[in-house]
Short mmCIF file of C-alpha atoms in Angstrom, two decimals:
data_model
loop_
_atom_site.label_atom_id
_atom_site.label_comp_id
_atom_site.label_asym_id
_atom_site.label_seq_id
_atom_site.Cartn_x
_atom_site.Cartn_y
_atom_site.Cartn_z
CA UNK A 1 11.07 -27.51 -0.83
CA UNK A 2 14.05 -25.14 -1.11
CA UNK A 3 17.23 -26.49 -0.07
CA UNK A 4 18.51 -23.53 2.52
CA UNK A 5 14.72 -24.53 4.14
CA UNK A 6 15.02 -28.89 3.77
CA UNK A 7 18.45 -27.18 6.00
CA UNK A 8 16.41 -25.16 8.34
CA UNK A 9 14.16 -28.26 8.88
CA UNK A 10 16.40 -30.57 9.82
CA UNK A 11 17.94 -28.52 12.33
CA UNK A 12 14.46 -27.79 13.53
CA UNK A 13 13.84 -31.73 14.05
CA UNK A 14 16.91 -32.20 15.21
CA UNK A 15 17.14 -29.26 18.06
CA UNK A 16 13.33 -30.58 19.13
CA UNK A 17 14.57 -34.04 20.04
CA UNK A 18 17.62 -33.20 21.92
CA UNK A 19 16.08 -30.63 24.39
CA UNK A 20 13.12 -33.24 24.29
CA UNK A 21 15.97 -35.83 25.96
CA UNK A 22 17.07 -32.41 27.96
CA UNK A 23 20.51 -32.69 26.34
CA UNK A 24 22.40 -29.59 26.24
CA UNK A 25 24.86 -29.04 22.58
CA UNK A 26 27.56 -29.76 24.82
CA UNK A 27 25.56 -33.20 25.50
CA UNK A 28 24.85 -34.02 22.16
CA UNK A 29 28.51 -33.93 21.05
CA UNK A 30 29.81 -35.83 23.97
CA UNK A 31 27.50 -38.86 23.09
CA UNK A 32 27.83 -38.55 20.03
CA UNK A 33 31.60 -37.45 19.41
CA UNK A 34 30.55 -34.41 16.25
CA UNK A 35 31.70 -31.20 17.03
CA UNK A 36 29.66 -28.06 19.39
CA UNK A 37 30.18 -25.92 16.45
CA UNK A 38 29.07 -27.96 14.09
CA UNK A 39 26.50 -29.83 15.95
CA UNK A 40 24.98 -25.35 15.99
CA UNK A 41 25.51 -25.03 12.30
CA UNK A 42 22.54 -27.99 11.46
CA UNK A 43 20.02 -26.71 14.34
CA UNK A 44 20.72 -22.75 12.67
CA UNK A 45 19.62 -24.65 9.52
CA UNK A 46 23.56 -23.31 7.74
CA UNK A 47 24.22 -27.32 7.24
CA UNK A 48 23.36 -30.74 6.49
CA UNK A 49 24.45 -33.26 7.45
CA UNK A 50 25.82 -36.42 5.27
CA UNK A 51 24.30 -39.47 5.64
CA UNK A 52 25.95 -41.11 8.01
CA UNK A 53 26.40 -38.29 10.92
CA UNK A 54 22.41 -38.46 9.95
CA UNK A 55 22.50 -42.50 10.91
CA UNK A 56 24.89 -41.46 13.61
CA UNK A 57 22.51 -39.13 14.94
CA UNK A 58 19.95 -41.03 14.41
CA UNK A 59 21.72 -44.06 16.33
CA UNK A 60 23.08 -41.68 19.78
CA UNK A 61 19.41 -40.03 20.35
CA UNK A 62 17.31 -43.55 19.68
CA UNK A 63 15.63 -41.67 16.40
CA UNK A 64 14.66 -44.33 13.55
CA UNK A 65 16.51 -42.57 10.42
CA UNK A 66 13.83 -41.54 8.14
CA UNK A 67 12.03 -39.33 11.01
CA UNK A 68 14.81 -37.84 11.08
CA UNK A 69 15.28 -37.22 7.56
CA UNK A 70 11.32 -36.97 6.93
CA UNK A 71 10.39 -33.08 6.30
CA UNK A 72 7.08 -33.85 8.41
CA UNK A 73 7.81 -31.23 11.60
CA UNK A 74 5.26 -32.08 14.78
CA UNK A 75 2.04 -30.46 15.64
CA UNK A 76 3.93 -28.02 17.60
CA UNK A 77 6.34 -26.78 14.69
CA UNK A 78 4.14 -27.88 11.80
CA UNK A 79 2.86 -24.45 11.13
CA UNK A 80 6.87 -22.98 10.29
CA UNK A 81 6.57 -25.88 7.89
CA UNK A 82 4.13 -25.59 7.12
CA UNK A 83 4.99 -21.79 5.54
CA UNK A 84 8.25 -22.77 4.11
CA UNK A 85 6.88 -25.52 1.95
CA UNK A 86 4.23 -22.84 0.76
CA UNK A 87 7.50 -20.31 -0.34
CA UNK A 88 6.00 -17.10 1.18
CA UNK A 89 9.37 -15.79 2.35
CA UNK A 90 10.24 -15.87 -1.90
CA UNK A 91 7.00 -14.12 -2.41
CA UNK A 92 7.79 -11.27 0.50
CA UNK A 93 9.99 -8.24 -0.44
CA UNK A 94 12.49 -8.08 1.87
CA UNK A 95 15.10 -7.38 0.02
CA UNK A 96 13.11 -3.73 0.00
CA UNK A 97 13.16 -3.16 3.19
CA UNK A 98 16.19 -3.96 4.35
CA UNK A 99 15.85 -8.14 5.10
CA UNK A 100 17.98 -10.86 3.83
CA UNK A 101 16.07 -13.58 4.20
CA UNK A 102 18.63 -15.91 5.86
CA UNK A 103 18.15 -13.38 8.55
CA UNK A 104 14.78 -14.58 8.56
CA UNK A 105 15.52 -18.06 8.95
CA UNK A 106 17.98 -17.61 12.02
CA UNK A 107 15.09 -16.12 13.48
CA UNK A 108 13.27 -19.04 13.45
CA UNK A 109 15.83 -20.85 14.43
CA UNK A 110 17.10 -19.25 17.17
CA UNK A 111 13.29 -19.60 18.64
CA UNK A 112 10.37 -21.88 16.67
CA UNK A 113 8.21 -22.06 19.38
CA UNK A 114 7.77 -18.09 19.86
CA UNK A 115 8.15 -17.60 15.77
CA UNK A 116 5.82 -20.25 15.33
CA UNK A 117 2.88 -19.31 17.71
CA UNK A 118 3.75 -15.21 16.11
CA UNK A 119 3.09 -16.92 13.05
CA UNK A 120 -0.05 -18.95 13.91
CA UNK A 121 -1.05 -15.83 14.97
CA UNK A 122 -0.66 -14.08 11.96
CA UNK A 123 -2.54 -16.22 9.84
CA UNK A 124 -5.67 -16.16 11.98
CA UNK A 125 -5.44 -11.95 11.51
CA UNK A 126 -5.21 -12.80 7.79
CA UNK A 127 -8.40 -16.16 7.82
CA UNK A 128 -10.26 -13.44 9.90
CA UNK A 129 -9.63 -9.59 7.70
CA UNK A 130 -9.88 -12.32 4.65
CA UNK A 131 -6.07 -10.95 4.06
CA UNK A 132 -5.46 -12.40 0.43
CA UNK A 133 -2.04 -12.64 -0.57
CA UNK A 134 -2.99 -9.69 -2.96
CA UNK A 135 -4.04 -7.27 0.13
CA UNK A 136 -0.49 -8.03 1.18
CA UNK A 137 1.18 -7.40 -1.64
CA UNK A 138 -0.03 -3.59 -2.13
CA UNK A 139 0.34 -3.29 1.55
CA UNK A 140 3.77 -4.30 1.60
CA UNK A 141 4.19 -1.59 -1.86
CA UNK A 142 2.12 1.03 0.58
CA UNK A 143 4.70 0.20 3.67
CA UNK A 144 8.01 0.78 1.02
CA UNK A 145 6.15 4.03 -0.98
CA UNK A 146 5.66 5.24 3.23
CA UNK A 147 9.98 4.61 3.70
CA UNK A 148 10.78 7.01 0.52
CA UNK A 149 8.35 9.54 1.10
CA UNK A 150 6.54 8.52 -1.91
CA UNK A 151 9.76 10.34 -4.04
CA UNK A 152 11.87 8.26 -6.67
CA UNK A 153 14.62 10.18 -8.06
CA UNK A 154 16.01 7.30 -10.12
CA UNK A 155 12.53 7.30 -12.38
CA UNK A 156 12.75 11.03 -11.99
CA UNK A 157 15.41 10.76 -13.43
CA UNK A 158 14.64 8.50 -16.19
CA UNK A 159 11.17 10.81 -17.43
CA UNK A 160 14.18 13.47 -18.28
CA UNK A 161 16.34 11.01 -19.78
CA UNK A 162 13.22 9.95 -21.89
CA UNK A 163 12.69 13.05 -22.56
CA UNK A 164 15.89 13.92 -24.14
CA UNK A 165 15.87 10.61 -26.38
CA UNK A 166 12.47 11.72 -27.80
CA UNK A 167 12.81 15.42 -27.80
CA UNK A 168 9.04 16.23 -25.81
CA UNK A 169 9.05 19.34 -24.44
CA UNK A 170 8.07 18.82 -20.98
CA UNK A 171 7.42 22.72 -20.58
CA UNK A 172 4.40 22.09 -22.89
CA UNK A 173 1.16 19.92 -22.20
CA UNK A 174 1.55 16.43 -23.93
CA UNK A 175 -0.90 15.73 -25.47
CA UNK A 176 -2.21 11.84 -26.49
CA UNK A 177 -0.32 12.19 -30.30
CA UNK A 178 2.16 13.60 -28.78
CA UNK A 179 3.18 9.46 -27.08
CA UNK A 180 0.65 6.99 -29.48
CA UNK A 181 3.60 8.51 -32.16
CA UNK A 182 6.61 7.12 -30.22
CA UNK A 183 4.60 3.71 -29.04
CA UNK A 184 3.94 2.44 -32.51
CA UNK A 185 6.57 4.05 -34.35
CA UNK A 186 9.16 3.37 -31.74
CA UNK A 187 8.18 0.58 -30.21
CA UNK A 188 5.70 -1.25 -32.37
CA UNK A 189 2.38 -0.78 -31.09
CA UNK A 190 -1.23 -1.79 -33.11
CA UNK A 191 -3.86 0.72 -30.75
CA UNK A 192 -7.26 -1.16 -31.06
CA UNK A 193 -9.82 0.91 -29.83
CA UNK A 194 -13.04 -0.79 -30.39
CA UNK A 195 -12.86 -4.78 -29.42
CA UNK A 196 -13.29 -4.30 -25.46
CA UNK A 197 -16.28 -2.30 -26.63
CA UNK A 198 -17.80 -6.19 -28.05
CA UNK A 199 -17.63 -7.46 -24.91
CA UNK A 200 -20.35 -6.46 -22.15
CA UNK A 201 -18.11 -7.92 -19.57
CA UNK A 202 -15.19 -6.18 -19.65
CA UNK A 203 -17.51 -2.57 -19.18
CA UNK A 204 -15.21 -1.37 -16.98
CA UNK A 205 -12.02 -2.12 -18.30
CA UNK A 206 -9.83 0.76 -19.72
CA UNK A 207 -6.66 -1.07 -21.75
CA UNK A 208 -5.38 -4.48 -22.01
CA UNK A 209 -2.11 -5.32 -23.59
CA UNK A 210 -1.67 -8.27 -25.53
CA UNK A 211 2.27 -9.03 -25.87
CA UNK A 212 2.79 -11.52 -28.43
CA UNK A 213 1.08 -8.67 -31.04
CA UNK A 214 1.82 -5.78 -29.33
CA UNK A 215 -1.66 -4.92 -29.13
CA UNK A 216 -3.16 -2.38 -27.54
CA UNK A 217 -6.60 -3.03 -27.07
CA UNK A 218 -8.74 0.74 -25.56
CA UNK A 219 -11.87 1.15 -24.36
CA UNK A 220 -14.19 3.32 -27.21
CA UNK A 221 -15.30 5.77 -23.85
CA UNK A 222 -11.91 6.38 -22.45
CA UNK A 223 -11.35 10.07 -22.29
CA UNK A 224 -7.76 12.26 -23.30
CA UNK A 225 -5.98 12.59 -19.82
CA UNK A 226 -6.69 8.37 -19.66
CA UNK A 227 -5.20 7.67 -22.87
CA UNK A 228 -2.22 9.95 -21.99
CA UNK A 229 -1.32 8.16 -19.47
CA UNK A 230 -2.72 4.76 -20.32
CA UNK A 231 0.28 5.61 -22.86
CA UNK A 232 2.81 6.81 -21.09
CA UNK A 233 2.10 3.96 -18.81
CA UNK A 234 2.92 1.59 -21.96
CA UNK A 235 6.56 3.44 -22.75
CA UNK A 236 7.62 3.14 -19.37
CA UNK A 237 7.25 -0.92 -19.44
CA UNK A 238 9.38 -0.04 -22.61
CA UNK A 239 11.75 1.93 -21.90
CA UNK A 240 12.57 0.86 -18.95
CA UNK A 241 12.71 -2.52 -19.71
CA UNK A 242 9.84 -4.50 -17.24
CA UNK A 243 9.14 -7.46 -18.65
CA UNK A 244 6.99 -8.65 -16.05
CA UNK A 245 4.25 -6.60 -15.77
CA UNK A 246 0.24 -5.99 -15.69
CA UNK A 247 -1.46 -6.38 -19.05
CA UNK A 248 -4.92 -4.50 -17.78
CA UNK A 249 -6.23 -1.96 -16.44
CA UNK A 250 -7.99 -1.42 -13.64
CA UNK A 251 -9.00 -5.56 -13.57
CA UNK A 252 -5.38 -7.05 -12.88
CA UNK A 253 -4.19 -10.53 -11.27
CA UNK A 254 -0.97 -10.30 -9.61
CA UNK A 255 1.20 -13.55 -10.00
CA UNK A 256 4.01 -11.64 -8.24
CA UNK A 257 5.52 -9.10 -5.98
CA UNK A 258 7.78 -8.06 -9.09
CA UNK A 259 4.42 -7.26 -11.21
CA UNK A 260 3.30 -5.04 -8.72
CA UNK A 261 6.33 -3.41 -7.86
CA UNK A 262 7.56 -2.27 -11.70
CA UNK A 263 3.17 -1.60 -12.16
CA UNK A 264 3.54 0.67 -9.32
CA UNK A 265 6.95 2.39 -11.41
CA UNK A 266 5.32 2.68 -14.27
CA UNK A 267 3.06 5.08 -13.30
CA UNK A 268 5.16 6.81 -11.61
CA UNK A 269 7.44 7.23 -14.31
CA UNK A 270 3.92 8.25 -16.26
CA UNK A 271 3.24 10.62 -14.21
CA UNK A 272 5.81 12.38 -13.75
CA UNK A 273 5.80 12.58 -17.47
CA UNK A 274 2.19 13.81 -18.22
CA UNK A 275 2.60 16.14 -14.93
CA UNK A 276 6.87 17.20 -14.67
CA UNK A 277 8.01 18.46 -11.47
CA UNK A 278 9.42 21.20 -13.38
CA UNK A 279 5.83 23.02 -13.89
CA UNK A 280 4.40 21.89 -10.95
CA UNK A 281 7.02 22.72 -8.60
CA UNK A 282 6.20 26.43 -9.74
CA UNK A 283 2.33 25.94 -9.59
CA UNK A 284 1.81 24.69 -5.65
CA UNK A 285 4.45 27.58 -5.15
CA UNK A 286 1.37 30.32 -6.20
CA UNK A 287 -0.81 29.08 -4.53
CA UNK A 288 0.83 28.91 -1.33
CA UNK A 289 2.12 31.89 -1.40
CA UNK A 290 -1.13 34.21 -1.80
CA UNK A 291 -2.01 35.23 1.62
CA UNK A 292 -5.37 33.78 1.53
CA UNK A 293 -7.15 30.68 -0.31
CA UNK A 294 -8.19 30.93 -3.62
CA UNK A 295 -10.09 27.82 -4.27
CA UNK A 296 -9.68 29.66 -8.23
CA UNK A 297 -5.51 29.04 -8.66
CA UNK A 298 -5.85 25.27 -7.14
CA UNK A 299 -8.54 24.19 -9.13
CA UNK A 300 -6.54 26.21 -12.08
CA UNK A 301 -3.53 24.13 -10.39
CA UNK A 302 -5.51 20.90 -11.13
CA UNK A 303 -6.63 21.52 -14.03
CA UNK A 304 -3.51 23.21 -15.72
CA UNK A 305 -2.35 19.12 -16.90
CA UNK A 306 -3.44 17.01 -19.53
CA UNK A 307 -4.18 14.33 -16.77
CA UNK A 308 -7.14 13.50 -15.09
CA UNK A 309 -7.66 15.02 -10.80
CA UNK A 310 -6.61 11.84 -9.42
CA UNK A 311 -2.84 12.02 -10.61
CA UNK A 312 -2.42 14.97 -10.17
CA UNK A 313 -3.33 14.21 -6.43
CA UNK A 314 -0.85 11.77 -6.82
CA UNK A 315 1.76 13.32 -7.73
CA UNK A 316 0.66 15.73 -4.98
CA UNK A 317 2.61 13.30 -3.41
CA UNK A 318 5.77 12.91 -5.34
CA UNK A 319 5.86 16.30 -4.98
CA UNK A 320 4.99 18.44 -2.07
CA UNK A 321 8.01 15.97 0.35
CA UNK A 322 10.67 16.04 -2.05
CA UNK A 323 10.86 20.30 -3.29
CA UNK A 324 8.79 21.82 0.31
CA UNK A 325 9.43 19.32 2.66
CA UNK A 326 6.48 18.16 3.91
CA UNK A 327 5.89 14.11 4.70
CA UNK A 328 3.10 14.40 7.45
CA UNK A 329 0.38 14.27 4.59
CA UNK A 330 -1.38 11.09 3.66
CA UNK A 331 -3.97 10.67 0.82
CA UNK A 332 -7.13 9.33 0.72
CA UNK A 333 -9.59 7.64 -2.42
CA UNK A 334 -13.11 6.90 -1.48
CA UNK A 335 -16.21 5.69 -4.26
CA UNK A 336 -19.65 6.15 -3.51
CA UNK A 337 -22.46 4.77 -5.46
CA UNK A 338 -25.25 6.92 -5.85
CA UNK A 339 -28.92 5.25 -3.12
CA UNK A 340 -26.43 3.75 -1.34
CA UNK A 341 -25.27 4.81 2.76
CA UNK A 342 -21.86 3.64 1.96
CA UNK A 343 -18.73 5.02 1.72
CA UNK A 344 -15.56 3.27 0.29
CA UNK A 345 -12.01 3.70 1.18
CA UNK A 346 -10.29 2.15 -2.02
CA UNK A 347 -6.53 3.99 -1.98
CA UNK A 348 -4.81 5.64 0.98
CA UNK A 349 -1.29 6.36 1.84
CA UNK A 350 0.08 7.88 4.69
CA UNK A 351 3.77 9.30 4.90
CA UNK A 352 4.35 9.62 8.30
CA UNK A 353 2.08 6.50 9.53
CA UNK A 354 0.22 8.30 11.83
CA UNK A 355 -2.70 9.86 10.41
CA UNK A 356 -6.24 9.29 10.20
CA UNK A 357 -8.48 8.40 8.71
CA UNK A 358 -7.08 4.10 7.96
CA UNK A 359 -9.28 1.63 5.53
CA UNK A 360 -11.45 -0.02 7.82
CA UNK A 361 -12.85 -3.27 7.33
CA UNK A 362 -15.53 -4.10 10.72
CA UNK A 363 -18.45 -2.25 9.04
CA UNK A 364 -18.06 0.81 11.18
CA UNK A 365 -19.25 4.32 9.39
CA UNK A 366 -16.59 6.52 8.26
CA UNK A 367 -17.00 10.30 10.47
CA UNK A 368 -19.52 12.28 7.52
CA UNK A 369 -18.19 15.85 8.47
CA UNK A 370 -15.11 14.64 6.57
CA UNK A 371 -14.49 16.71 2.80
CA UNK A 372 -13.86 13.71 1.37
CA UNK A 373 -17.62 12.81 1.51
CA UNK A 374 -19.14 15.93 1.68
CA UNK A 375 -17.97 17.11 -2.53
CA UNK A 376 -19.59 13.63 -2.88
CA UNK A 377 -22.33 14.17 -1.14
CA UNK A 378 -21.54 17.85 -3.13
CA UNK A 379 -20.91 16.14 -7.14
CA UNK A 380 -24.54 14.02 -6.70
CA UNK A 381 -26.87 16.72 -6.00
CA UNK A 382 -25.26 19.21 -8.50
CA UNK A 383 -24.35 16.76 -10.97
CA UNK A 384 -21.00 18.43 -12.42
CA UNK A 385 -17.99 16.77 -13.85
CA UNK A 386 -15.84 17.99 -10.90
CA UNK A 387 -16.48 19.81 -6.62
CA UNK A 388 -13.72 20.57 -5.14
CA UNK A 389 -13.75 21.96 -1.68
CA UNK A 390 -11.18 22.24 1.26
CA UNK A 391 -11.22 22.56 5.19
CA UNK A 392 -9.39 22.47 8.39
CA UNK A 393 -10.29 19.15 10.24
CA UNK A 394 -9.66 18.47 13.65
CA UNK A 395 -9.52 15.35 14.99
CA UNK A 396 -11.35 14.89 18.11
CA UNK A 397 -8.96 13.03 20.86
CA UNK A 398 -6.04 13.79 19.28
CA UNK A 399 -5.09 17.08 18.99
CA UNK A 400 -3.95 17.04 15.33
CA UNK A 401 -5.53 19.33 12.37
CA UNK A 402 -5.16 18.40 8.06
CA UNK A 403 -5.85 21.12 6.12
CA UNK A 404 -7.47 18.80 3.94
CA UNK A 405 -8.03 19.92 0.03
CA UNK A 406 -10.82 17.13 -1.95
CA UNK A 407 -12.03 16.85 -5.37
CA UNK A 408 -15.29 14.30 -6.38
CA UNK A 409 -15.51 13.30 -9.93
CA UNK A 410 -18.17 11.18 -11.68
CA UNK A 411 -16.68 7.53 -12.42
CA UNK A 412 -16.85 7.38 -16.26
CA UNK A 413 -16.62 3.43 -16.04
CA UNK A 414 -19.35 2.78 -13.23
CA UNK A 415 -23.12 4.49 -13.74
CA UNK A 416 -24.26 6.82 -10.89
CA UNK A 417 -21.08 5.93 -8.86
CA UNK A 418 -18.86 8.99 -7.87
CA UNK A 419 -15.19 9.06 -6.79
CA UNK A 420 -13.17 11.30 -4.23
CA UNK A 421 -9.47 12.03 -3.51
CA UNK A 422 -7.89 13.96 -1.07
CA UNK A 423 -5.10 15.14 0.27
CA UNK A 424 -4.65 15.76 3.66
CA UNK A 425 -1.48 18.29 5.35
CA UNK A 426 -0.75 18.26 8.96
CA UNK A 427 -1.36 21.75 10.78
CA UNK A 428 2.31 22.76 12.59
CA UNK A 429 5.20 25.59 12.20
CA UNK A 430 6.28 24.18 9.23
CA UNK A 431 3.14 24.48 8.10
CA UNK A 432 2.40 27.31 8.77
CA UNK A 433 6.03 28.31 6.76
CA UNK A 434 5.14 26.75 3.44
CA UNK A 435 1.82 27.87 2.81
CA UNK A 436 1.10 31.35 4.02
CA UNK A 437 -3.06 31.29 3.78
CA UNK A 438 -3.42 28.90 6.85
CA UNK A 439 -4.58 31.46 8.91
CA UNK A 440 -7.12 32.58 5.84
CA UNK A 441 -9.70 32.89 8.75
CA UNK A 442 -12.18 31.95 5.66
CA UNK A 443 -10.95 28.60 5.52
CA UNK A 444 -13.44 26.05 7.09
CA UNK A 445 -13.05 24.78 10.17
CA UNK A 446 -14.83 21.63 11.31
CA UNK A 447 -14.55 18.60 14.55
CA UNK A 448 -13.94 15.78 13.24
CA UNK A 449 -13.73 11.86 14.51
CA UNK A 450 -12.53 8.49 12.51
CA UNK A 451 -15.85 6.72 12.99
CA UNK A 452 -18.56 7.00 14.73
CA UNK A 453 -18.77 3.76 16.67
CA UNK A 454 -15.15 5.51 18.25
CA UNK A 455 -15.92 9.33 18.02
CA UNK A 456 -16.59 10.94 21.16
CA UNK A 457 -18.24 13.97 19.25
CA UNK A 458 -21.63 15.37 21.48
CA UNK A 459 -24.91 16.27 19.57
CA UNK A 460 -23.14 15.56 16.33
CA UNK A 461 -26.11 15.68 13.38
CA UNK A 462 -24.17 14.01 10.91
CA UNK A 463 -23.56 10.62 13.89
CA UNK A 464 -25.33 7.18 12.18
CA UNK A 465 -24.37 5.12 14.72
CA UNK A 466 -23.76 5.44 18.84
CA UNK A 467 -20.17 5.39 19.60
CA UNK A 468 -20.30 1.87 20.86
CA UNK A 469 -16.73 1.56 20.85
CA UNK A 470 -15.34 4.00 22.76
CA UNK A 471 -18.76 2.94 25.65
CA UNK A 472 -17.18 -0.06 25.85
CA UNK A 473 -13.79 1.11 26.17
CA UNK A 474 -15.13 3.42 29.70
CA UNK A 475 -17.26 0.48 30.66
CA UNK A 476 -14.12 -1.55 30.57
CA UNK A 477 -12.77 0.79 32.53
CA UNK A 478 -15.59 1.44 35.56
CA UNK A 479 -14.81 -2.35 36.33
CA UNK A 480 -10.73 -1.90 36.25
CA UNK A 481 -11.43 1.30 38.91
CA UNK A 482 -14.40 -0.70 40.77
CA UNK A 483 -11.41 -3.64 40.51
CA UNK A 484 -9.20 -1.21 42.66
CA UNK A 485 -11.17 -0.54 45.19
CA UNK A 486 -12.06 -3.85 46.37
CA UNK A 487 -8.57 -5.28 45.66
CA UNK A 488 -7.40 -2.16 48.44
CA UNK A 489 -10.86 -2.38 50.33
CA UNK A 490 -9.90 -5.73 51.38
CA UNK A 491 -6.00 -5.20 51.48
CA UNK A 492 -6.09 -3.02 54.86
#
């Protein structure tokens, strides 16, 4: 165990023994002859006493020496001991959020019983929802992205630095050939295009990097934009000198949070390289400047790069907050299998922390009026490579409206599976100044909910289940009202 944790456990035990004996710090100081400030630092986990001082404390408190130095805590503090032994505090990316580990330890030491209750609650929630370490890492990463409006200037500058060093013209479309040459000639990579296909279990794997031989194994089924993105991401790992990294995609196994963060940075670098800010901003301005919405111009923006629609949508979440000051937005990726009635929200980002919809883990039914789900149904019927639609979604009950752009494509690695990518922008006066076509009468507007179980929209033809959550809320309100009436009646 970390030395600082050993000090903390000793301090917690000393404080518990002292309080059990109804002793103040002043009182303990008097009976053992140690200063109050010194004892206070011990209890806060800042100091660990020498053996002679521990012997003195054990004698004065009438507690066996072995019990004093044992790392075992009683049942009231046991969860805190389990937390410290698990070393999870070492895994939490505290520094990303400006938190020092010592600050957390001070909080634990100051109010151990309350912190213990809080920790137990968090653990119980995590177990109830099968919240894994990987889920925690990804949630931490999302919070980090949201705190920075998903824009990272230092990575943008690294892309420009790389392009200059390797004489790449970012005003032109980059191809996989351009990047493959850099990978093989500069970084010593060997590209293998056939090995993955030999293993049936790896049918969904797009790439695998073998660091010992610098061999990059690629699926034979990837298209040109996917190959370009994978190459760009490998360049990022090398150019940014990230050694603690993931080696396969999209199947991944995180060993620590640094791998999660470095994977994100490498992906961000790849997106900024393939979809340069200098080319994307003018295209966005052109679309936004029209008085009426032209779907073909938006599709031209999406298809104007050697990148997948998903990569372009994600890049919009970087550029819109930074270059257009549009920070109230969300990004969603849904998947859906042919023949299934379920839609799965696999990826989300909410830059102002308030947007619906969010991932739901309680088997509720997502609102079928969302354009994100509509385009999935459209592409199932049309069997096209790309379906696009746009609508203004008016969320029932919270007075928020979003203009939502959504694209659906087939999953190239899974038969009969489709995915939709959506970006939603909060409708307000600021957005009206940025986007000229917001008042276009041809734009479809739709009342939407979050899930059927929480939706109050009447006579909804798309409803998959009754509003059981709202019914329960109404029932509780009715009970509350009757209780108040009875109290008032019998008080008088």
